[in-house]
Amino acid sequence: MASSRRKRRGGARLRAVALIGIDGSGKTTQAHRLAEALSAAGHPATYHRNAGGRRWLGRLAQRFGRPDAQRLVGRGGLLAVESVLRWLAIALALLSCLVTGRTAVMDRWSACQYASIRAHGGQRGERLARAGYRIFPTPRVTFLLTVDPAEAYQRIERRGTDHESMRWLVAADTAYRSLPEYAGFVVVDGNGTPEEVSRRIRAHLSEWLPDDPPSVPGPAPDDVPRPAGGAGRGTPVPAQAHP
């Protein structure tokens, strides 16, 4: 009977999976890996990077002689533009997968926008964003990749394409954990190697990846002390970066 139930579950369609977390948590790496793994297992999947356009806005600001996007449109304007652009990206991703029948592997989701706004103290902006994002169906699974902000900071510095402050990373981490949706997330330890994190994620999708090896416990975080959570909800930070 257990085998029969498993076979029926395995036939269910996996429409969307989302990966969220602070910058440097490994969302993009793991979303690419998951899309490839699902496709290899016979469940065609497509990776979608639902960015808010921050880098594009930053380049636009520089063309107009401004140091960053916030100086171009203001903090409120930046969060509003980011909310709209992310909404459009998610809508296009869902529409594409509806037409093609492929699984949507979402690198970022609406919760990323809520956390970004919340970390900046924008309670009114969060209410407006939730009203707009409410039309989207909830993904089958939303993975929250958690990583020590100190480790996330080191990862960002190593990749060398952008920069985030420790203050922002701690605030964003606090914001994710304070979201009302937090209880429904599958929280995955993002510390460790990409292979270890990938196994932890795939273990939760055994209905679609039945031959995947079991998850193994990851190593303890490095002996870098976790920063005090003094910057978080109630301590807005500059809108220089977003989850």
Coordinates of C-alpha atoms in Angstrom, one line a residue:
M1 CA 0.0 0.0 0.0
A2 CA 2.8 2.4 0.8
S3 CA 4.4 1.7 -2.5
S4 CA 1.1 2.3 -4.3
R5 CA 0.6 5.6 -2.5
R6 CA 4.1 6.7 -3.4
K7 CA 3.6 5.8 -7.0
R8 CA 0.4 7.9 -7.1
R9 CA 2.2 10.8 -5.4
G10 CA 5.1 10.6 -7.8
G11 CA 2.6 11.1 -10.7
A12 CA 1.5 14.5 -9.3
R13 CA 2.7 17.5 -11.2
L14 CA 5.2 19.8 -9.6
R15 CA 4.2 23.2 -10.9
A16 CA 6.5 25.5 -9.0
V17 CA 9.3 25.5 -6.5
A18 CA 10.7 28.7 -5.0
L19 CA 14.1 29.3 -3.3
I20 CA 14.5 32.4 -1.1
G21 CA 17.0 33.8 1.3
I22 CA 19.4 36.6 1.9
D23 CA 22.0 37.5 -0.7
G24 CA 24.9 35.0 -0.5
S25 CA 22.7 32.2 0.7
G26 CA 23.1 30.2 -2.5
K27 CA 19.7 30.7 -4.1
T28 CA 20.9 31.0 -7.7
T29 CA 23.3 28.1 -7.5
Q30 CA 20.7 25.8 -5.9
A31 CA 17.9 26.9 -8.3
H32 CA 20.0 26.0 -11.3
R33 CA 21.0 22.7 -9.8
L34 CA 17.4 21.8 -8.9
A35 CA 16.1 22.7 -12.4
E36 CA 18.8 20.4 -13.9
A37 CA 18.1 17.6 -11.5
L38 CA 14.3 17.7 -12.1
S39 CA 14.8 17.7 -15.9
A40 CA 17.2 14.8 -15.6
A41 CA 14.6 12.9 -13.6
G42 CA 12.0 13.2 -16.3
H43 CA 10.2 16.4 -14.9
P44 CA 11.2 19.1 -17.3
A45 CA 11.9 22.3 -15.4
T46 CA 13.0 25.8 -16.2
Y47 CA 15.1 28.2 -14.0
H48 CA 13.6 31.7 -13.5
R49 CA 15.6 34.5 -11.9
N50 CA 12.9 36.8 -10.5
A51 CA 15.1 39.8 -9.8
G52 CA 13.8 43.2 -8.9
G53 CA 16.1 45.1 -11.3
R54 CA 18.4 46.6 -8.7
R55 CA 21.6 46.1 -10.8
W56 CA 19.9 47.5 -13.9
L57 CA 18.7 50.5 -11.9
G58 CA 22.2 51.0 -10.5
R59 CA 23.6 51.1 -14.0
L60 CA 20.9 53.6 -15.1
A61 CA 21.7 55.8 -12.1
Q62 CA 25.3 55.9 -13.1
R63 CA 24.4 57.0 -16.6
F64 CA 22.6 60.0 -15.1
G65 CA 25.6 60.8 -12.9
R66 CA 24.1 59.4 -9.6
P67 CA 26.1 57.0 -7.4
D68 CA 23.3 54.5 -7.0
A69 CA 19.6 53.7 -7.7
Q70 CA 18.4 55.2 -4.4
R71 CA 19.9 58.5 -5.2
L72 CA 18.1 58.4 -8.5
V73 CA 14.6 57.5 -7.4
G74 CA 14.7 57.6 -3.6
R75 CA 14.3 54.8 -1.1
G76 CA 10.5 54.5 -1.5
G77 CA 10.8 54.8 -5.3
L78 CA 13.4 52.1 -5.4
L79 CA 11.3 49.7 -3.4
A80 CA 8.3 50.5 -5.5
V81 CA 10.1 49.9 -8.8
E82 CA 11.6 46.7 -7.5
S83 CA 8.2 45.4 -6.4
V84 CA 6.8 46.1 -9.9
L85 CA 9.7 44.5 -11.8
R86 CA 9.7 41.4 -9.6
W87 CA 5.9 41.1 -10.0
L88 CA 6.3 41.2 -13.8
A89 CA 9.2 38.6 -13.7
I90 CA 7.1 36.2 -11.6
A91 CA 4.0 36.7 -13.8
L92 CA 6.0 36.0 -17.0
A93 CA 7.7 32.9 -15.4
L94 CA 4.3 31.4 -14.3
L95 CA 2.8 32.2 -17.7
S96 CA 5.7 30.5 -19.5
C97 CA 5.4 27.4 -17.4
L98 CA 1.6 27.3 -17.8
V99 CA 2.0 27.3 -21.6
T100 CA 4.9 24.8 -21.7
G101 CA 3.9 22.5 -18.9
R102 CA 7.4 22.7 -17.4
T103 CA 8.1 23.1 -13.7
A104 CA 9.0 26.6 -12.7
V105 CA 12.1 26.7 -10.4
M106 CA 11.9 30.2 -9.0
D107 CA 15.1 32.0 -7.9
R108 CA 13.4 34.5 -5.5
W109 CA 9.7 34.8 -4.8
S110 CA 7.2 37.3 -3.4
A111 CA 8.5 36.6 0.1
C112 CA 11.8 38.2 -1.0
Q113 CA 10.0 41.4 -1.7
Y114 CA 8.2 41.3 1.6
A115 CA 11.5 40.8 3.5
S116 CA 13.2 43.6 1.6
I117 CA 10.4 46.1 2.4
R118 CA 10.2 44.9 6.0
A119 CA 13.9 45.2 6.5
H120 CA 13.6 48.9 5.5
G121 CA 10.7 49.5 7.8
G122 CA 8.2 49.9 5.0
Q123 CA 5.1 48.5 6.7
R124 CA 2.7 50.4 4.3
G125 CA 4.7 49.3 1.3
E126 CA 4.5 45.7 2.4
R127 CA 0.7 45.9 2.6
L128 CA 0.6 47.2 -1.0
A129 CA 3.0 44.6 -2.2
R130 CA 1.0 41.8 -0.6
A131 CA -2.1 43.1 -2.3
G132 CA -0.5 42.9 -5.7
Y133 CA 1.3 39.6 -5.2
R134 CA -1.8 37.9 -3.8
I135 CA -2.9 36.7 -7.3
F136 CA 0.0 34.3 -7.6
P137 CA -0.5 30.7 -6.6
T138 CA 1.6 29.4 -3.8
P139 CA 4.6 27.3 -4.9
R140 CA 4.4 23.6 -4.0
V141 CA 7.5 24.1 -1.9
T142 CA 9.3 27.3 -0.8
F143 CA 12.8 26.6 0.4
L144 CA 14.3 29.3 2.7
L145 CA 18.1 28.9 2.6
T146 CA 19.5 30.1 5.9
V147 CA 23.2 31.0 6.2
D148 CA 25.2 32.9 8.8
P149 CA 25.3 36.5 7.7
A150 CA 29.1 36.5 8.2
E151 CA 29.4 33.5 5.8
A152 CA 27.0 35.2 3.3
Y153 CA 29.2 38.4 3.5
Q154 CA 32.3 36.4 2.7
R155 CA 30.6 34.6 -0.3
I156 CA 29.6 38.0 -1.7
E157 CA 33.0 39.4 -1.3
R158 CA 34.6 36.4 -3.0
R159 CA 32.3 36.6 -6.1
G160 CA 33.3 40.2 -6.5
T161 CA 30.4 41.4 -8.6
D162 CA 28.6 43.4 -5.9
H163 CA 28.8 44.4 -2.2
E164 CA 26.5 44.1 0.7
S165 CA 26.9 45.5 4.2
M166 CA 26.8 43.3 7.3
R167 CA 24.1 45.5 8.7
W168 CA 21.9 44.8 5.7
L169 CA 22.5 41.1 5.7
V170 CA 21.6 40.8 9.4
A171 CA 18.5 43.0 8.9
A172 CA 17.4 40.9 5.9
D173 CA 17.9 37.6 7.8
T174 CA 15.8 38.9 10.7
A175 CA 13.1 40.1 8.2
Y176 CA 12.8 36.6 6.6
R177 CA 12.4 35.0 10.0
S178 CA 9.7 37.5 11.0
L179 CA 7.5 36.9 8.0
P180 CA 4.1 35.3 8.8
E181 CA 4.8 32.8 6.0
Y182 CA 7.9 31.6 7.8
A183 CA 6.1 28.6 9.4
G184 CA 5.3 27.3 5.9
F185 CA 8.8 27.5 4.5
V186 CA 11.1 24.5 4.3
V187 CA 14.1 25.8 6.1
V188 CA 17.3 24.5 4.7
D189 CA 20.8 25.0 6.2
G190 CA 22.7 26.9 3.5
N191 CA 26.0 26.6 5.2
G192 CA 28.4 24.0 3.7
T193 CA 29.3 23.1 0.2
P194 CA 26.9 23.4 -2.8
E195 CA 26.7 19.6 -3.0
E196 CA 25.7 19.3 0.6
V197 CA 23.0 22.0 0.4
S198 CA 21.7 20.4 -2.9
R199 CA 21.3 17.1 -1.2
R200 CA 19.3 18.7 1.6
I201 CA 17.0 20.4 -0.9
R202 CA 16.5 17.3 -3.0
A203 CA 15.7 15.1 0.0
H204 CA 12.5 17.2 0.4
L205 CA 11.4 16.4 -3.2
S206 CA 11.8 12.6 -3.1
E207 CA 8.3 12.3 -4.7
W208 CA 9.9 13.7 -7.9
L209 CA 13.5 12.7 -7.3
P210 CA 13.0 9.2 -5.8
D211 CA 16.5 7.9 -6.6
D212 CA 18.3 10.8 -5.0
P213 CA 20.7 9.9 -2.1
P214 CA 19.5 10.8 1.4
S215 CA 20.4 14.1 2.9
V216 CA 23.5 14.2 5.1
P217 CA 24.0 16.6 8.0
G218 CA 26.2 19.6 7.0
P219 CA 29.2 20.9 8.9
A220 CA 28.8 23.3 11.7
P221 CA 29.2 27.0 10.7
D222 CA 32.7 28.3 10.6
D223 CA 34.1 29.7 13.8
V224 CA 33.1 33.2 12.6
P225 CA 30.9 34.6 15.4
R226 CA 27.4 35.4 14.4
P227 CA 26.8 39.2 14.5
A228 CA 24.5 40.6 17.0
G229 CA 21.0 41.0 15.6
G230 CA 20.8 44.7 16.5
A231 CA 19.8 45.7 12.9
G232 CA 16.6 44.1 11.8
R233 CA 12.9 44.7 12.1
G234 CA 12.4 48.1 13.6
T235 CA 15.9 49.3 12.4
P236 CA 15.6 50.3 8.8
V237 CA 18.7 50.2 6.7
P238 CA 19.6 52.1 3.5
A239 CA 17.9 50.6 0.4
Q240 CA 21.3 49.7 -1.1
A241 CA 20.6 46.0 -1.4
H242 CA 17.7 43.6 -1.4
P243 CA 17.2 39.8 -0.7

